[in-house]
Amino acid sequence: MTFRQFAFRNVTRNKRLYTAYFLSSMFMVMVFFTFSIFASHPQLSADRLNSSTVVALTVSKWIIYVFSFFFVLYSMSAFLQSRKKEFGLMILQGMTTGQLRRMIFMENMLIGFSAIAGGLGLGLVFAKGILLAGENIIALNERLYFYFPLQAIVLTLVSFLLLFVLISLFISAVLRSGKLITLIKSDRQPKKEPKASLLLSLLVVFLIGISYFLSLRAEGLEAVLLLLPVVIMVTVATYLLFTQLSVYIIRRLKSQERFFWFRTNMLLFSDLSYRMKDNARTFFLVAIISTVSFCAIGSLYGFQSMLYGSLPKHNPYLFTYLAGDGDTMEQAHVQLVNQQLSESGLQAEPAELELSYYPLAAGSGEMLLLVKQSQYNHIAQIMDMELIELREGQAVAVDYGLSRNGEGMLNQPLQLQTGAVVEADRAILSPVVSVVSHYLVVPDALLSSLGNPSRADHYYAWHGPAGQKGAAAAGGQLLNKLPYSEAYQFRAMDYQMNLTVKNFGPMMFVGFFVGIVFFVSAGSFLYFRLYSDLDEDKHKFKAISKLGLSEKELGRILNRQISLLFFAPILVALVHGAVALTTLSHMFQYSLFKESALVLGLFFIIQLVYFLIVRLFYTRQVRLALRQ
């Protein structure tokens, strides 16, 4: 038998050890390949898409590749860590360090070639589905037909061949065989009792508490300013949670004799602190990666919902038009809009409102925008919104958007140059006038008593049912007919939504892709760490079974042990993600509860299914070892 045959048979005879590494590598190849198929599609060239979309697709493809490099490197390192005893036996039989490195290089390249072939094959199978999904998400006008992706195949083949060669050379170069006795007894090396600091454990509670408090109370731009310090505090707290607090809690539970000696708790908690300490870095990595994945997908899905939900809410008109003071083309433009509405067969009820600007006293040059109560209520009634009721001398500050500038005008006496004083006693958010950020609604009599304004603009709105067929086309035609200087004052809701989907679609598609890659990778990290302890569990439970451990008790212990190690980082990530998405909803003043619950719930269900599958195979391996 040649050395190459020895390496090949070593792979084929140890399927349990190699399967997880092979499947993880193949998944990364498949993801990169399918993304390349999409990004390299002839109909997604730079002359058909805007430059930012093309750049986003290209950059995301290489982000996945760089992440794949570190993922495969970590997987290979964890994989080799579990084979120390096997390496020790080979060295005992006369294998040199050079031959050991050569064998690992050949095994890794064999798995790499197989993973590339499998990834390309599966990528071709799922390619049409990816193209259909991308076509719908990006809202393309043309269908993305299936094509033979020669460019994507060559790019994937060359990129991942280089990746596996570099990783194989790196692992082989840094491999240290160590002492023979250390390798052979690697699974029976004594471990020091894990220690945890009470001070650092309390620091975890403090950092997470202050981070959550600041995040949940932040509104508007406060959330952006707090982003960096909160992320740093949460990251540090998450690391200390697994290295300190978890170990401290387990040690405290072990010190409670009544709890520790209850049923099979002794078997569960006897080495749980060791495992938490050994797996702390993995759990930290999984928690952070999963949090990023939850936040990325949850925020993108939330943004999409907000755009579709808040755009009609905050800009509920089919068309709006603002004519400046003294605009000689005002009536012509209004007639143009009415004519386009009629030709397109769109249902819309027109309304008009005057925006009156009065200079403030003290020569500051600032202007105060006032709107008549009757005109405001007329449009609000058409929109089926709450009307404003005012008594003599009262005023209401109205704000449109996220700035909340209207609140700054609340209970502030504003003196005009005429000597009159206007003061708002309450503030509201309203999309009735969507072209200005804040203004005051005053009684008609008060506005008439102020005399002629320094400037009077005219605001026109056409309100009608959203989603009318032909609204987007009519909006595009009007944008071409109106002068460029007036274009920013003209809005077509359906046309805007169409543009928004086209601009936001690629970002959402990329975010979903990258988020799923991160999440699956996190699950693979847990799988590697869990199976690295399989041989140790076999020996431990085989010895305990001789003392009378029943099959039912064994199943209960394994179920609790795997659940704790499998869900601890995921639950931490779910809580982090829920707080982050709640902060996002506060920031944009739009409830994302439904979207957050759907995303986080879906990820939890996927993780639960993954856990059930892993537990089934893990438990079966332990029980088979007991019967031998």
XYZ file of C-alpha atoms in Angstrom:
628
model
C 0.000 0.000 0.000
C 1.428 3.347 -1.054
C 1.466 6.446 1.159
C -1.250 8.039 -0.985
C -3.446 4.984 -0.596
C -2.853 5.092 3.150
C -4.032 8.724 3.282
C -7.062 7.921 1.094
C -8.112 4.946 3.229
C -7.554 6.968 6.360
C -10.227 9.358 5.109
C -12.722 6.739 3.904
C -12.460 4.612 7.079
C -13.004 7.531 9.453
C -16.210 8.884 7.972
C -17.552 10.159 11.295
C -14.479 12.325 11.851
C -14.284 13.672 8.314
C -17.979 14.068 7.413
C -18.612 17.283 9.365
C -15.458 18.936 8.002
C -16.305 17.836 4.456
C -19.936 19.010 4.605
C -18.982 22.385 6.096
C -16.356 22.965 3.420
C -18.749 21.873 0.664
C -21.401 24.267 1.971
C -18.970 27.187 1.784
C -18.007 26.273 -1.775
C -21.674 25.972 -2.768
C -22.579 29.359 -1.251
C -19.686 31.138 -2.957
C -20.471 29.436 -6.274
C -24.212 30.194 -6.271
C -23.516 33.792 -5.300
C -20.976 34.026 -8.141
C -23.559 32.628 -10.569
C -25.925 35.406 -9.563
C -23.329 38.211 -9.483
C -21.870 37.170 -12.875
C -25.214 36.925 -14.677
C -25.081 38.723 -18.073
C -28.240 40.710 -17.261
C -26.676 42.088 -14.077
C -23.866 43.890 -15.833
C -22.774 47.387 -14.858
C -24.654 49.040 -17.716
C -27.972 47.562 -16.510
C -27.550 48.110 -12.778
C -26.339 51.113 -10.847
C -22.687 51.046 -9.833
C -23.419 50.703 -6.093
C -25.356 47.482 -6.715
C -22.536 45.979 -8.777
C -19.980 46.959 -6.120
C -22.176 45.510 -3.335
C -22.481 42.164 -5.127
C -18.748 41.982 -5.821
C -17.646 42.997 -2.324
C -20.105 40.593 -0.687
C -18.808 37.726 -2.783
C -15.280 38.287 -1.494
C -16.496 38.805 2.068
C -17.959 35.300 1.865
C -14.639 34.028 0.486
C -12.549 35.615 3.259
C -14.951 34.283 5.868
C -14.727 30.848 4.211
C -10.944 30.934 4.607
C -11.103 31.494 8.360
C -14.019 29.089 8.745
C -12.192 26.245 6.981
C -9.017 27.052 8.918
C -10.881 26.884 12.229
C -12.684 23.702 11.194
C -9.427 22.047 10.213
C -7.755 23.080 13.485
C -10.643 21.731 15.573
C -10.647 18.592 13.473
C -6.929 17.957 14.032
C -7.267 18.676 17.756
C -9.522 15.651 18.121
C -6.981 13.375 16.386
C -4.038 13.782 18.769
C -4.293 10.219 20.047
C -4.406 8.909 16.474
C -1.256 10.898 15.610
C 0.463 9.528 18.703
C -0.228 5.947 17.635
C 1.117 6.639 14.143
C 4.328 8.119 15.554
C 4.603 5.085 17.856
C 4.525 2.881 14.755
C 7.464 4.799 13.263
C 5.915 7.693 11.319
C 8.161 10.766 11.190
C 6.968 14.348 11.694
C 7.570 15.032 7.996
C 5.418 12.065 6.976
C 2.711 13.163 9.416
C 2.627 16.623 7.856
C 2.569 15.123 4.375
C -0.313 12.824 5.327
C -2.360 15.748 6.744
C -1.674 17.799 3.610
C -2.831 14.947 1.344
C -5.938 14.253 3.458
C -6.906 17.909 3.503
C -6.422 18.263 -0.253
C -8.498 15.110 -0.850
C -11.329 16.553 1.227
C -10.824 19.920 -0.484
C -11.128 18.448 -3.994
C -14.232 16.497 -2.953
C -15.785 19.572 -1.306
C -15.152 21.697 -4.408
C -16.678 19.057 -6.700
C -19.677 18.590 -4.416
C -20.142 22.341 -3.943
C -20.081 22.988 -7.691
C -22.567 20.176 -8.296
C -25.012 21.354 -5.627
C -24.540 24.952 -6.751
C -25.692 24.058 -10.263
C -28.720 22.256 -8.799
C -29.782 25.277 -6.717
C -28.673 27.925 -9.231
C -32.102 28.442 -10.783
C -33.716 28.871 -7.382
C -31.120 31.501 -6.412
C -31.707 33.375 -9.674
C -35.475 33.348 -9.129
C -35.090 34.560 -5.531
C -32.702 37.331 -6.553
C -34.951 38.361 -9.431
C -37.918 38.825 -7.076
C -35.974 40.493 -4.259
C -34.190 42.980 -6.519
C -37.421 43.566 -8.478
C -35.887 43.274 -11.948
C -38.029 43.982 -14.958
C -36.363 41.164 -16.912
C -36.212 37.473 -16.039
C -32.855 35.997 -15.059
C -32.605 33.025 -17.395
C -30.411 30.043 -16.511
C -27.023 30.012 -18.233
C -23.920 27.855 -18.069
C -21.783 29.751 -15.525
C -18.312 29.057 -16.925
C -16.862 32.222 -15.365
C -18.316 31.356 -11.925
C -17.044 27.753 -12.178
C -13.496 28.846 -13.020
C -13.503 31.534 -10.325
C -14.788 29.129 -7.648
C -12.426 26.323 -8.688
C -9.309 28.506 -8.683
C -10.269 30.419 -5.510
C -10.983 27.368 -3.373
C -8.108 25.296 -4.734
C -5.855 28.144 -3.634
C -7.685 28.311 -0.291
C -7.264 24.603 0.475
C -3.625 24.584 -0.657
C -2.783 27.563 1.565
C -4.599 26.113 4.575
C -3.036 22.677 4.055
C 0.448 24.177 3.798
C -0.162 26.391 6.824
C -1.489 23.555 9.001
C 1.340 21.257 7.923
C 3.965 23.933 8.610
C 2.764 24.861 12.088
C 1.923 21.308 13.176
C 3.828 20.226 16.259
C 3.805 16.561 17.051
C 4.679 17.096 20.733
C 5.746 14.395 23.114
C 4.581 10.909 22.256
C 3.150 10.212 25.697
C 1.229 13.524 25.577
C -0.363 12.640 22.250
C -1.355 9.121 23.236
C -2.833 10.231 26.559
C -4.382 13.428 25.158
C -7.864 12.280 26.131
C -6.793 11.418 29.679
C -4.754 14.486 30.594
C -5.700 15.850 34.040
C -7.342 19.263 33.985
C -7.056 21.992 36.561
C -10.180 23.030 38.392
C -11.672 25.986 36.470
C -11.671 29.189 38.456
C -13.915 32.198 38.070
C -13.639 35.688 39.508
C -16.616 37.085 41.391
C -15.597 40.610 40.370
C -15.488 39.733 36.657
C -18.781 37.837 36.982
C -20.420 40.938 38.456
C -18.849 43.008 35.673
C -20.781 40.877 33.154
C -24.082 41.760 34.812
C -23.130 45.444 34.970
C -21.990 45.710 31.329
C -24.971 43.857 29.897
C -27.376 45.740 32.153
C -26.049 49.192 31.247
C -25.818 48.248 27.547
C -29.407 47.025 27.403
C -30.629 50.035 29.394
C -28.921 52.534 27.087
C -30.065 50.669 23.972
C -33.712 50.310 24.954
C -34.101 53.940 26.028
C -32.333 55.408 22.979
C -34.476 57.130 20.372
C -33.662 58.643 17.017
C -30.027 59.606 16.496
C -29.129 58.626 20.071
C -29.051 54.989 18.956
C -26.423 55.780 16.295
C -24.213 57.638 18.790
C -24.460 54.785 21.313
C -23.783 52.058 18.736
C -19.994 51.788 19.128
C -19.779 51.920 22.965
C -22.686 49.492 23.339
C -21.177 47.021 20.868
C -17.845 47.117 22.722
C -19.504 46.597 26.117
C -21.711 43.753 24.871
C -18.758 42.023 23.176
C -16.616 42.173 26.332
C -19.559 41.066 28.495
C -20.314 38.128 26.189
C -16.734 36.877 26.417
C -16.709 37.183 30.220
C -20.134 35.543 30.373
C -18.744 32.268 29.048
C -15.298 32.420 30.659
C -16.300 33.718 34.106
C -19.988 34.029 34.953
C -21.067 30.620 33.606
C -18.226 28.869 35.461
C -19.006 30.788 38.652
C -22.711 29.846 38.528
C -21.909 26.171 37.905
C -19.472 26.097 40.831
C -22.095 27.682 43.076
C -24.646 25.057 42.012
C -22.125 22.288 42.715
C -21.611 23.654 46.208
C -25.335 23.207 46.947
C -25.279 19.587 48.110
C -29.027 19.098 48.028
C -29.134 20.176 44.400
C -25.866 18.515 43.354
C -26.816 15.094 44.741
C -30.359 15.170 43.343
C -30.850 12.307 40.855
C -28.284 12.571 38.036
C -27.253 16.200 38.600
C -23.846 15.064 39.853
C -23.059 13.429 36.493
C -24.287 16.486 34.597
C -22.483 19.178 36.588
C -19.329 17.278 37.529
C -17.475 18.282 34.353
C -19.808 20.977 32.993
C -17.594 23.785 34.330
C -14.609 22.217 32.546
C -16.540 22.093 29.280
C -17.770 25.657 29.612
C -14.213 26.824 30.193
C -12.779 24.703 27.343
C -15.490 25.800 24.927
C -15.665 29.441 26.055
C -13.940 30.852 22.988
C -16.098 28.785 20.662
C -19.271 29.817 22.470
C -18.186 33.458 22.374
C -17.474 33.214 18.639
C -20.811 31.486 17.970
C -22.748 34.039 20.049
C -21.178 37.029 18.273
C -21.499 35.533 14.767
C -25.122 34.535 15.430
C -25.913 37.993 16.814
C -24.501 39.600 13.671
C -26.556 37.197 11.571
C -29.780 37.878 13.499
C -29.262 41.639 13.406
C -28.357 41.692 9.703
C -31.339 39.664 8.531
C -33.743 41.113 11.104
C -32.828 44.714 10.333
C -32.996 44.204 6.566
C -36.366 42.485 6.821
C -37.490 45.234 9.189
C -36.310 47.933 6.785
C -38.259 46.316 3.977
C -41.383 46.159 6.131
C -40.853 49.745 7.255
C -40.439 50.971 3.689
C -43.613 49.250 2.546
C -45.494 50.097 5.739
C -44.277 53.593 6.575
C -43.954 55.050 3.073
C -47.702 54.883 2.425
C -48.275 56.013 6.020
C -45.931 59.008 5.919
C -46.486 59.885 2.269
C -50.071 58.752 1.678
C -50.676 60.772 -1.465
C -50.491 59.647 -5.038
C -48.930 63.007 -5.940
C -47.840 66.163 -4.149
C -46.656 69.449 -5.590
C -45.241 72.559 -3.912
C -45.417 75.871 -5.738
C -43.175 78.645 -4.459
C -44.320 82.193 -3.815
C -44.764 83.986 -7.135
C -44.376 80.854 -9.256
C -45.747 81.867 -12.676
C -46.014 78.219 -13.829
C -48.046 77.099 -10.811
C -51.399 76.674 -12.533
C -49.810 75.128 -15.622
C -48.073 72.496 -13.507
C -51.241 71.774 -11.533
C -53.158 71.389 -14.790
C -50.432 69.058 -16.070
C -50.845 66.799 -13.019
C -54.648 66.790 -13.356
C -54.372 65.916 -17.036
C -51.948 63.063 -16.358
C -54.253 61.692 -13.658
C -57.185 61.746 -16.037
C -55.267 60.124 -18.917
C -53.944 57.373 -16.632
C -57.403 56.654 -15.186
C -56.223 57.157 -11.597
C -58.628 57.919 -8.779
C -57.486 60.881 -6.678
C -59.152 63.644 -4.674
C -57.358 67.018 -4.902
C -56.717 69.342 -2.002
C -54.906 72.668 -1.607
C -53.235 74.341 1.343
C -51.390 77.636 1.845
C -48.079 77.728 3.728
C -47.724 81.178 5.317
C -44.289 82.358 6.466
C -43.946 85.174 9.015
C -40.598 86.671 10.166
C -39.763 86.359 13.864
C -38.831 89.389 15.954
C -35.302 90.368 17.110
C -34.009 90.432 13.525
C -32.857 86.812 13.562
C -33.973 86.312 9.978
C -35.863 83.124 10.948
C -39.338 82.485 9.601
C -42.289 80.859 11.331
C -44.487 78.637 9.164
C -48.221 78.804 9.969
C -51.108 76.789 8.501
C -54.842 77.511 8.808
C -56.805 75.035 10.909
C -59.604 74.731 8.316
C -57.212 73.913 5.462
C -55.295 71.388 7.557
C -58.497 69.652 8.666
C -59.807 69.568 5.084
C -56.822 67.484 3.939
C -56.834 65.429 7.159
C -60.486 64.551 6.543
C -59.739 63.427 2.991
C -56.957 61.208 4.386
C -59.244 59.910 7.166
C -56.867 61.219 9.817
C -57.530 62.857 13.182
C -58.694 66.442 12.969
C -57.251 69.269 15.079
C -59.619 71.116 17.407
C -58.401 74.530 18.623
C -59.802 77.201 20.894
C -59.056 80.882 20.444
C -55.373 81.666 20.854
C -54.280 78.017 20.821
C -51.789 76.409 18.389
C -50.470 72.910 17.667
C -46.885 72.120 16.626
C -46.890 69.529 13.838
C -43.829 67.542 12.786
C -43.329 65.233 9.842
C -40.457 62.722 9.944
C -37.880 61.606 12.494
C -36.491 64.981 13.566
C -39.216 65.750 16.121
C -38.453 69.450 15.690
C -42.056 70.163 16.512
C -41.407 69.270 20.153
C -38.781 72.045 20.281
C -41.536 74.555 19.500
C -43.725 73.290 22.340
C -44.548 75.833 25.083
C -42.177 78.358 23.481
C -43.731 81.849 23.016
C -42.743 82.946 19.499
C -42.986 86.692 18.855
C -43.461 87.898 15.291
C -42.230 91.206 13.886
C -45.815 92.407 13.951
C -45.737 92.063 17.754
C -48.131 89.096 17.880
C -47.137 86.108 20.003
C -47.902 82.496 18.992
C -47.416 79.599 21.413
C -48.100 75.860 20.860
C -49.444 73.928 23.853
C -49.125 70.462 22.280
C -47.151 68.671 19.538
C -48.170 65.876 17.145
C -46.647 63.807 14.332
C -48.643 63.994 11.115
C -48.000 63.334 7.392
C -50.742 65.738 6.262
C -48.142 68.169 4.859
C -45.236 66.053 3.654
C -42.974 68.748 2.178
C -42.000 70.584 5.388
C -40.542 69.180 8.597
C -42.365 71.301 11.213
C -44.981 74.030 11.388
C -47.785 75.417 13.565
C -51.504 74.942 12.942
C -53.444 77.977 14.204
C -57.125 79.087 14.139
C -58.221 80.825 10.939
C -59.103 84.003 12.805
C -55.625 84.256 14.333
C -53.919 83.822 10.967
C -56.183 86.442 9.355
C -55.369 88.928 12.115
C -51.637 88.683 11.358
C -51.993 90.303 7.937
C -50.270 89.253 4.747
C -47.337 86.827 5.192
C -43.833 87.603 3.940
C -43.982 84.486 1.801
C -46.872 82.250 0.797
C -46.263 78.883 -0.879
C -49.026 76.659 -2.179
C -49.110 72.962 -1.406
C -51.186 70.657 -3.641
C -51.971 67.025 -2.849
C -53.869 64.341 -4.730
C -54.980 61.562 -2.394
C -56.133 58.204 -3.717
C -55.902 54.443 -3.083
C -52.353 53.087 -3.071
C -51.271 50.490 -5.583
C -53.414 51.748 -8.461
C -52.332 50.318 -11.775
C -50.478 52.890 -13.839
C -49.479 55.113 -10.892
C -45.781 54.271 -11.211
C -45.809 54.910 -14.970
C -47.692 58.174 -14.477
C -45.162 59.259 -11.879
C -42.292 58.584 -14.255
C -43.942 60.551 -17.061
C -44.627 63.532 -14.811
C -41.042 63.565 -13.567
C -39.950 63.879 -17.187
C -42.465 66.624 -17.978
C -41.930 68.833 -14.927
C -38.877 71.122 -14.881
C -35.832 69.761 -13.073
C -36.052 72.510 -10.440
C -39.503 71.252 -9.455
C -38.701 67.516 -9.512
C -37.687 67.290 -5.850
C -41.011 68.881 -4.895
C -43.002 66.256 -6.744
C -43.782 62.811 -5.379
C -45.364 59.680 -6.789
C -45.766 57.136 -4.027
C -45.882 54.006 -6.178
C -43.046 55.303 -8.329
C -41.003 55.985 -5.183
C -41.693 52.532 -3.809
C -40.585 50.988 -7.094
C -37.312 52.936 -6.958
C -36.868 52.058 -3.292
C -37.264 48.340 -3.950
C -34.741 48.480 -6.794
C -32.181 50.331 -4.675
C -32.775 48.349 -1.482
C -33.296 44.926 -3.094
C -29.624 44.107 -3.780
C -28.657 45.091 -0.241
C -31.377 42.861 1.207
C -30.411 39.930 -1.037
C -26.747 40.255 -0.038
C -27.655 40.625 3.648
C -29.799 37.493 3.647
C -27.070 35.529 1.899
C -24.269 36.628 4.232
C -26.471 36.276 7.325
C -27.392 32.684 6.478
C -23.726 31.859 5.837
C -22.787 33.219 9.264
C -25.599 31.333 10.995
C -24.823 27.983 9.393
C -21.143 28.490 10.204
C -22.008 29.126 13.846
C -23.926 25.853 13.963
C -20.951 24.038 12.455
C -18.644 25.461 15.133
C -20.900 23.963 17.803
C -20.952 20.635 15.990
C -17.144 20.474 15.898
C -16.787 21.300 19.567
C -19.470 18.824 20.596
C -17.972 15.939 18.644
C -14.466 16.704 19.907
C -15.703 15.443 23.311
C -17.375 12.327 21.925
C -14.558 9.870 22.731
C -14.265 11.247 26.249
C -18.018 10.819 26.779
C -17.857 7.255 25.502
C -15.203 6.292 28.057
C -16.931 8.178 30.881
C -20.405 6.748 30.385
C -19.061 3.259 29.690
C -17.401 3.307 33.100
C -20.482 4.764 34.826
C -22.823 2.236 33.157
C -20.992 -0.528 35.044
C -22.224 1.109 38.263
C -25.859 0.763 37.191
C -26.605 3.770 34.948
C -29.831 2.982 33.051
C -30.569 3.781 29.398
C -33.251 6.268 30.469
C -30.874 8.079 32.827
C -28.175 8.128 30.143
C -30.593 9.699 27.673
C -31.661 12.312 30.219
C -28.052 13.277 31.025
C -26.985 13.477 27.378
C -30.072 15.479 26.473
C -29.412 18.091 29.191
C -25.686 18.208 28.494
C -26.064 18.688 24.743
C -28.897 21.198 25.246
C -26.818 23.360 27.590
C -23.769 23.338 25.345
C -25.764 23.726 22.131
C -28.260 26.435 23.108
C -26.253 28.536 25.576
C -24.564 30.723 22.909
C -27.647 30.739 20.660
C -29.943 31.969 23.443
C -27.425 34.708 24.297
C -27.378 35.710 20.622
C -31.196 35.703 20.463
C -31.415 38.058 23.449
C -28.718 40.349 21.989
C -30.545 40.329 18.652
C -33.937 41.063 20.230
C -32.536 44.085 22.086
C -30.761 45.346 18.951
C -33.912 45.067 16.816
C -35.996 46.742 19.523
C -33.510 49.622 19.560
C -33.804 49.831 15.791
C -37.589 50.109 16.032
C -37.228 52.916 18.593
C -34.732 54.662 16.346
C -37.128 54.777 13.392
C -40.292 55.052 15.505
C -41.764 52.054 13.734
C -42.748 48.825 15.466
C -40.654 45.867 14.288
C -42.050 43.408 16.834
C -43.696 41.171 14.245
C -40.627 41.143 11.986
C -38.217 40.571 14.895
C -40.328 37.746 16.325
C -40.567 36.095 12.903
C -36.817 36.256 12.178
C -35.660 35.219 15.648
C -38.343 32.525 15.895
C -37.400 31.096 12.507
C -33.720 30.951 13.451
C -34.579 29.278 16.756
C -36.687 26.642 14.973
C -33.834 25.950 12.514
C -31.413 25.619 15.433
C -33.850 23.317 17.235
C -34.110 21.015 14.202
C -30.315 21.042 13.884
C -30.030 20.183 17.602
C -32.450 17.251 17.295
C -30.481 15.801 14.387
C -27.101 16.224 16.135
C -28.461 14.825 19.416
C -29.825 11.754 17.629
C -26.468 10.840 16.096
C -24.461 11.802 19.190
C -26.625 9.720 21.531
C -26.517 6.796 19.132
C -22.700 6.882 19.093
C -22.503 6.837 22.917
C -25.016 3.992 23.246
C -23.222 1.918 20.630
C -19.994 2.353 22.605
C -21.731 1.072 25.767
C -22.843 -2.110 24.020
C -19.349 -2.985 22.793
